[in-house]
Short mmCIF file of C-alpha atoms in Angstrom, two decimals:
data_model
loop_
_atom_site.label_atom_id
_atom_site.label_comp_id
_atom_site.label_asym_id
_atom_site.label_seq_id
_atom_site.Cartn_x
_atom_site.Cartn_y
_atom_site.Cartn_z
CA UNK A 237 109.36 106.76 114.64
CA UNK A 238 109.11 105.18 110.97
CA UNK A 239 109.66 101.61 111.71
CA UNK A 240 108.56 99.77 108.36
CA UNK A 241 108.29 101.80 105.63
CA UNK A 242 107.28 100.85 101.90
CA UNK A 243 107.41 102.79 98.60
CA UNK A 244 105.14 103.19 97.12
CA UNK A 245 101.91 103.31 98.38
CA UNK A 246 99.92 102.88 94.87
CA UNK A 247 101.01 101.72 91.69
CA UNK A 248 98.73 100.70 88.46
CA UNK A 249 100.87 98.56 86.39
CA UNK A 250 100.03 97.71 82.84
CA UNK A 251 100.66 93.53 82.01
CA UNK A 252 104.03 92.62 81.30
CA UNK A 253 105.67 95.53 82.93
CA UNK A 254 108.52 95.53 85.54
CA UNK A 255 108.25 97.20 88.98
CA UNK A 256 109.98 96.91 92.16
CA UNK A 257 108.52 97.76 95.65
CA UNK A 258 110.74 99.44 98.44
CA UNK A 259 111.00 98.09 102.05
CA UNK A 260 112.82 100.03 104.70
CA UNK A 261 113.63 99.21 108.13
CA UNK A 262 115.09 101.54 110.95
CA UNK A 263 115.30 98.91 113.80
CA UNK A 264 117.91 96.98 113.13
CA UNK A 265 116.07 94.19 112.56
CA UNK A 266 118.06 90.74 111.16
CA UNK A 267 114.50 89.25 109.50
CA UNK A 268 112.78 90.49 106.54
CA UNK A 269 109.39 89.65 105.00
CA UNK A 270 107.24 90.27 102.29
CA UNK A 271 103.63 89.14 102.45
CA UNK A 272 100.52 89.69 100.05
CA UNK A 273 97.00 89.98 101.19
CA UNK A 274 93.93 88.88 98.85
CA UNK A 275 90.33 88.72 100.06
CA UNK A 276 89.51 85.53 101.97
CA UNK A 277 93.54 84.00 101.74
CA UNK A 278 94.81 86.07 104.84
CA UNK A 279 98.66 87.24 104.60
CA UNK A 280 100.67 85.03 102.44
CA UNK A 281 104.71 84.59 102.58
CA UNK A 282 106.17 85.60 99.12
CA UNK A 283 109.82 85.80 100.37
CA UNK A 284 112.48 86.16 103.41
CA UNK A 285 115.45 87.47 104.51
CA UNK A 286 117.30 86.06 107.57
CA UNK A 287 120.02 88.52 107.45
CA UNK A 288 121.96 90.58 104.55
CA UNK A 289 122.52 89.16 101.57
CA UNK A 290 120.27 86.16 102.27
CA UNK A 291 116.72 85.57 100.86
CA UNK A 292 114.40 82.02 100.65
CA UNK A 293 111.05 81.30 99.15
CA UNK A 294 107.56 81.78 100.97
CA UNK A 295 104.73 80.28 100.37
CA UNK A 296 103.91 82.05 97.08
CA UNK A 297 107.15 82.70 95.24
CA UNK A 298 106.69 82.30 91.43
CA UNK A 299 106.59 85.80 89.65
CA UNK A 300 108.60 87.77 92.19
CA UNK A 301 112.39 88.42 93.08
CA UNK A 302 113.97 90.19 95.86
CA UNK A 303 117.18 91.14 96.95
CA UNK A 304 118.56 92.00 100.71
CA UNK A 305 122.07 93.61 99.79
CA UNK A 306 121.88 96.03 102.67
CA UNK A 307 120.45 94.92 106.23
CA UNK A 308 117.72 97.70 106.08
CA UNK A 309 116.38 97.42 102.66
CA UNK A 310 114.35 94.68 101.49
CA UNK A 311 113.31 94.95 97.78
CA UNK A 312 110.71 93.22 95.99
CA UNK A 313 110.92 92.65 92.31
CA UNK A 314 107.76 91.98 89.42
CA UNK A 315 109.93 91.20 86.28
CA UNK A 316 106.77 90.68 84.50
CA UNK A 317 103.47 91.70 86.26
CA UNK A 318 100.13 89.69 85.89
CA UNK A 319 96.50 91.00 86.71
CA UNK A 320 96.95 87.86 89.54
CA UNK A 321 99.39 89.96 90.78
CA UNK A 322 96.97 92.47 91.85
CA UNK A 323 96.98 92.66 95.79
CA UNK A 324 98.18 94.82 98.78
CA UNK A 325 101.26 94.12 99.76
CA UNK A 326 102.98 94.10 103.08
CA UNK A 327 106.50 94.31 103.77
CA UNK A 328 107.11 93.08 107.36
CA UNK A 329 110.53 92.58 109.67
CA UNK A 330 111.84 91.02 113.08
CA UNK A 331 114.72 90.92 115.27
CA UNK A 332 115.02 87.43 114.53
CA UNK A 333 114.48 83.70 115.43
CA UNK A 334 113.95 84.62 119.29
CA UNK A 335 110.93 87.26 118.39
CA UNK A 336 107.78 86.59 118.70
CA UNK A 337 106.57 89.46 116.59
CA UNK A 338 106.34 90.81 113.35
CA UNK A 339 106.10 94.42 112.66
CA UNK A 340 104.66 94.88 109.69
CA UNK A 341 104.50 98.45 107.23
CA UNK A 342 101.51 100.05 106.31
CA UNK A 343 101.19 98.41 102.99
CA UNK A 344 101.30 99.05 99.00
CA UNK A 345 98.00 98.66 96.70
CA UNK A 346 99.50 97.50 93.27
CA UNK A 347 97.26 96.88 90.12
CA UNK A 348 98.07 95.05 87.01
CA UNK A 349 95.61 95.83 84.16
CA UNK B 71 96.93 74.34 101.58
CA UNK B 72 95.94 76.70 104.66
CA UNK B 73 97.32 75.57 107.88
CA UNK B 74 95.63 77.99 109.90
CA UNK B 75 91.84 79.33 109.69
CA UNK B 76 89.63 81.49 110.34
CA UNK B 77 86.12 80.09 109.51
CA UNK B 78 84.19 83.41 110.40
CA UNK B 79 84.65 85.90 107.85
CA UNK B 80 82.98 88.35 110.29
CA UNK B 81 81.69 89.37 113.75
CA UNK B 82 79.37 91.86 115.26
CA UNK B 83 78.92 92.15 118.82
CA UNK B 84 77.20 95.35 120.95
CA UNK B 85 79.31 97.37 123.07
CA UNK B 86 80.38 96.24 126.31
CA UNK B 87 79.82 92.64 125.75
CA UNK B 88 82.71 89.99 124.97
CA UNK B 89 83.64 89.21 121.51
CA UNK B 90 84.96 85.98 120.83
CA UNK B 91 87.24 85.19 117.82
CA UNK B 92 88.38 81.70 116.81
CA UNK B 93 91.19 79.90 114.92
CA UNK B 94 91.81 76.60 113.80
CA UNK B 95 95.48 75.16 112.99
CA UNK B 96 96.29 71.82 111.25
CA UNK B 97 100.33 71.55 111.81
CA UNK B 98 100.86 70.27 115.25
CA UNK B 99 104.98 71.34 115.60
CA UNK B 100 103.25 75.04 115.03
CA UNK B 101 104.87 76.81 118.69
CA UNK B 102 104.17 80.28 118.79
CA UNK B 103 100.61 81.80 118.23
CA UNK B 104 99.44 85.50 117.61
CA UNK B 105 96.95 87.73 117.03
CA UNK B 106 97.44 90.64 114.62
CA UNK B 107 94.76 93.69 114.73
CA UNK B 108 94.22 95.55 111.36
CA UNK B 109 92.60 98.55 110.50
CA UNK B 110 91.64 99.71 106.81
CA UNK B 111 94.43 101.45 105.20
CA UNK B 112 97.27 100.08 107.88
CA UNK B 113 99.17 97.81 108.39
CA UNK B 114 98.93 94.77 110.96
CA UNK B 115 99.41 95.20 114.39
CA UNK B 116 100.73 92.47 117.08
CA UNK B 117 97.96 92.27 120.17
CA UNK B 118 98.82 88.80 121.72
CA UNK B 119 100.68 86.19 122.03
CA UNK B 120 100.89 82.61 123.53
CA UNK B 121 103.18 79.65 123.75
CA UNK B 122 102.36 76.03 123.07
CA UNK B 123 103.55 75.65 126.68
CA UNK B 124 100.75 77.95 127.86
CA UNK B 125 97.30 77.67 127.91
CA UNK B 126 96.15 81.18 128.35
CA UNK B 127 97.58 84.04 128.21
CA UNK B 128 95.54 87.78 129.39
CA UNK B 129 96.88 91.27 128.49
CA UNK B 130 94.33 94.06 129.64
CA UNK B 131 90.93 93.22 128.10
CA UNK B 132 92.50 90.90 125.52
CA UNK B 133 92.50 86.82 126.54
CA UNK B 134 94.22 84.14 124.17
CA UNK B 135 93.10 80.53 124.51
CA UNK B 136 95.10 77.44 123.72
CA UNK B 137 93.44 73.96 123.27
CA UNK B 138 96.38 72.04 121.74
CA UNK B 139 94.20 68.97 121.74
CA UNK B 140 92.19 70.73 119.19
CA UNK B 141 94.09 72.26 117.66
CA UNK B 142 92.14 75.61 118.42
CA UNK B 143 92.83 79.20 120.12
CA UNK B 144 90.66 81.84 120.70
CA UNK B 145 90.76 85.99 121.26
CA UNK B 146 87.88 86.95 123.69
CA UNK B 147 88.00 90.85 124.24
CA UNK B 148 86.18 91.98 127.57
CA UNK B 149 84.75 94.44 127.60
CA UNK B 150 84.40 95.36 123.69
CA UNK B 151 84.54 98.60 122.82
CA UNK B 152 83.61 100.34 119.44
CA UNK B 153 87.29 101.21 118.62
CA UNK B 154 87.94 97.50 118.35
CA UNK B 155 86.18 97.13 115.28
CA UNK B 156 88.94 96.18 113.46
CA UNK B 157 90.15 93.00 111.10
CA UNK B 158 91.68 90.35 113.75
CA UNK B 159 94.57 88.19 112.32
CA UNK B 160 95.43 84.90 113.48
CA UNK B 161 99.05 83.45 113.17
CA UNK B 162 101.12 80.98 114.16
CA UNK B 163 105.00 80.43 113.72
CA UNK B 164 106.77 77.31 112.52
CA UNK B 165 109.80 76.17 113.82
CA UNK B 166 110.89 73.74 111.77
CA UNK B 167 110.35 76.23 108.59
CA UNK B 168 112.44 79.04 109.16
CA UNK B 169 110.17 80.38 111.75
CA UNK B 170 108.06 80.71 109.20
CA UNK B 171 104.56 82.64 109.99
CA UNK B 172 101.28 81.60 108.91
CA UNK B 173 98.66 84.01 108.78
CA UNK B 174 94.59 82.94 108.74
CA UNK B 175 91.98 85.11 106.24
CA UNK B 176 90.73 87.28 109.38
CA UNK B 177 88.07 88.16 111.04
CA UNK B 178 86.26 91.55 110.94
CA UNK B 179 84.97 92.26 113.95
CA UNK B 180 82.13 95.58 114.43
CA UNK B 181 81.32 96.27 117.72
CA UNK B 182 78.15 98.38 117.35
CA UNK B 183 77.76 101.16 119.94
#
């Protein structure tokens, strides 16, 4: 039973390079999230997806693009990556506006030297 | 600008007793609140849940509290058992944001055996 699954689990990134991070769904679910988690700041919204070919802006948007152009994927883009950057990240989905619950994927360490 | 928090970085409690984890919310049209359970190297978990309707809600040896007055809910876990130790999120949804979720730092909790 995969669920939420994220690619890839590590990544060092030097400054200035480009990376996108993989999301995967296998429940059919219409919502799509990706959150970062820093010491002491919790889980924090970066972007959404209500449905296919939707997304909106978290909390903490600036330096990231994603794109939803198939209902199980969920990609999230660093054009250009800062050492600010540097966090676990958590990819995250939901049946939808009825749900009470977010299941989230196991997570991806990224660092930007 | 953190609408939800978790003013205890940490918890340690002895086996068997009741562990007690609190959260604080400053947006009153907040209507959903969770707790998420984390362990290192995973990703978040759902345990609970409770409405703004409700003011407690009891799965197993899990409890959620609701003081809407206060603005306050707390996770008590009777009896506490080693395998809890864990990091304990709290959330709470937005409806007039896109259901958007709001996550608190966490809370480590050890329970010592």
């Amino acid at each position: 039973n995969a669920g939420v699954t994220q690619t890839p689990k590590f990544r060092v990134l030097k400054t200035g390079q480009s990376m996108t991070l993989l999301c995967a769904q296998d429940m059919n679910h219409e919502y799509m999230y990706w959150y970062r988690q820093d010491p002491g700041m919790g889980l924090r919204l970066i972007h959404y997806s209500v449905g296919e070919g939707t997304t909106a802006k978290g909390e903490v948007p600036d330096g990231y693009n994603v794109s939803r152009l198939k209902k199980q994927n969920f990609l999230l883009g660093l054009e250009s990556a800062a050492p600010s950057q540097t966090s676990v990240y958590f990819c995250a989905s939901s049946p939808g506006t009825t749900s009470d619950t977010i299941y989230f994927g196991e997570g991806s360490w990224l660092t930007v030297v | 600008d953190q609408q939800v928090k978790q003013n205890s970085p940490s918890l340690s409690v002895q086996e068997g007793r009741i562990s007690i984890l609190n959260c604080d919310y400053t947006n009153s049209m907040f209507d959903y609140f969770l707790w998420y359970k984390k362990y290192p190297a995973e990703g978040p978990t759902f345990l609970i849940s409770i409405s703004s309707i409700k003011d407690k809600n009891e799965d197993g040896r899990f409890t959620v509290f609701l003081n809407k007055s206060a603005k306050h809910l707390s996770l008590h876990i009777v009896p506490s058992q080693p395998g809890d130790s864990a990091v304990y999120f709290c959330a709470a949804r937005d409806p007039w944001n896109n259901n958007d979720m709001r996550f608190g730092a966490g809370t480590r909790l050890t329970v010592k055996p």
